[in-house]
Amino acid sequence: MRVGRSPTVRLRRLSGELMRLRGEAGFTREDVALRLGVASSTVYRIETGHTRPQGRTMRDLLDLYGVGGSERTALLELAREAARRGWWHAFGDVLPGPYVGLEAEASSVRNYEPLLVPGLLETEAYARAVVGAALVKDPAEIERRITVRMERQRRLAGPEAVDLWVVMDEAALRRPVGGPSVMAEQLRRLGEVALQPNITIQVLPFESGAYLGMGNPLAILTFPDPEDLDVVFLENMGGELYLEDSEQVKGYVQVFDHLRAAALGPEKSLEKIESVEKEMAGR
């Protein structure tokens, strides 16, 4: 078992390993809670990655499950690694879930956006307009949210740059977020990053009509270690949803493949972006 680098990914793997071990040992969560003298909700939170088991609890769990040798050593190391804090932990007050931590470790991100430019590709002015429209009025909170978005974009370049494949509805290009001049700058930014070898941008034109998955933004994250399974991220007004079940992930991969097939190719998409950018600049 190899140890990943992101604390978020490590914790996710640790929780999965502990749930697997409990199942193989034939215990229910209630059994484990009773034997360890903790609440069953604590066991649940550990197995869902909401809580990292402290040292003694971790050792007690491994004792209960009869784990020894190299596997025990690897799991204890994984628990220690999960205790480290990534840069995003300092912004926990403006990050509702683990998405940024997962994104920081992903080797590839497939993203569909029906209305907005993805956060990884936003200019600062565009991001500021989006955050401002989200009923965030505290200037300090706005700045922290902008800082997070800009920091995330470090993943777009460098030796460990993420492979990003974006499919956007044409509506995301034509909605003048922040006004025509801000939008024109944003579209120029899209045109520039689309030339990077690790970034692919496709546009779903209005003339495509209805299409599978229309209107429901999604992101599919893949990780460099095959032991870390893909994650589907869904977001709406009700909150965030993370799917890890292989069949569910497979279904959303198929949806994304349909979106790619329905969209303009990368070259035609770039032409569309440049065309709309000229329209915005001329307003």
Steps between C-alpha positions, in 0.01 A plus 500: 500500500654830387442828680367794299614856557181694567369479860147494359579205275686322780204536736263374232717193446541441873126508562443254218763262634352509851151432370633207295683355800190526719297315240760227464512461879122454510420797726220752474567863585307449821725205589811712450357790700414270791841333506692828476274691738412771249178620339388319185486842334876529558560176311274625221691828473833317488380267224354783293816712525343775709728427796859378515548235769743611770804286574351287778171450316686402186708240686189367678322459166793310350521279811128427477527411131809287557724706270873456545828495313563717196130576452478645850814708444364636171163591653658677798718697259193583292326631813802719583513634145128579513567725800708739289330812377491620140506870410119503467444415867576862584189592297266251664257779590426565130526141374185298576640159401810303402490579127806728490707245690401227254563727202847581636599133464308411183694408190203588279175693530209468258262789554166594345360847568167622359500860623839613630867476413668234720684635805832363372474729196351818648671837490511688829245757379260229383542306825432815700175555311391139559578513872327836531186358343494220759377736775848521651528857630784479752806647322739274693305187404487609137878540494553159659274335244686673216834396646390135505389513137826655385708257706319203346618611158860415586405144399469608138876529445823341616636145502190360672241701309151354505343381174186710469220425255217753509168494318304825528159595372505804273291673768812512718677699228218744434392582854678836564611425856649822638404687184616479135858615566555247781346229283716592202810469719375164627445370148851610398628304797312191379653541156850518649475199734333290230838494325667321791557129429341391830179700450213417265197728468187413306187707454146366469339745253141611526422332169567162660159523664429272795771258610565234763596649838388850404499750786665287768865600566735218587865421550671161478834477681760233427807444718854387417488197729263231366408412859326839523176453308341773289264745668200676347424842646152649466394838636168682528321743729448219749870434546773268373480132409793262450447167324754219523297190415656354184169457318391856576837637391482294180160650426630857531805418290259390227306825540821700462592299190160589351563867581839489327348337195219757479736798538707675237852368458783692673590707191141595420444572869794741499351674199169532685674643807689754290180599317307564821800683649492746206129552556558575868791733429284695252219570746 
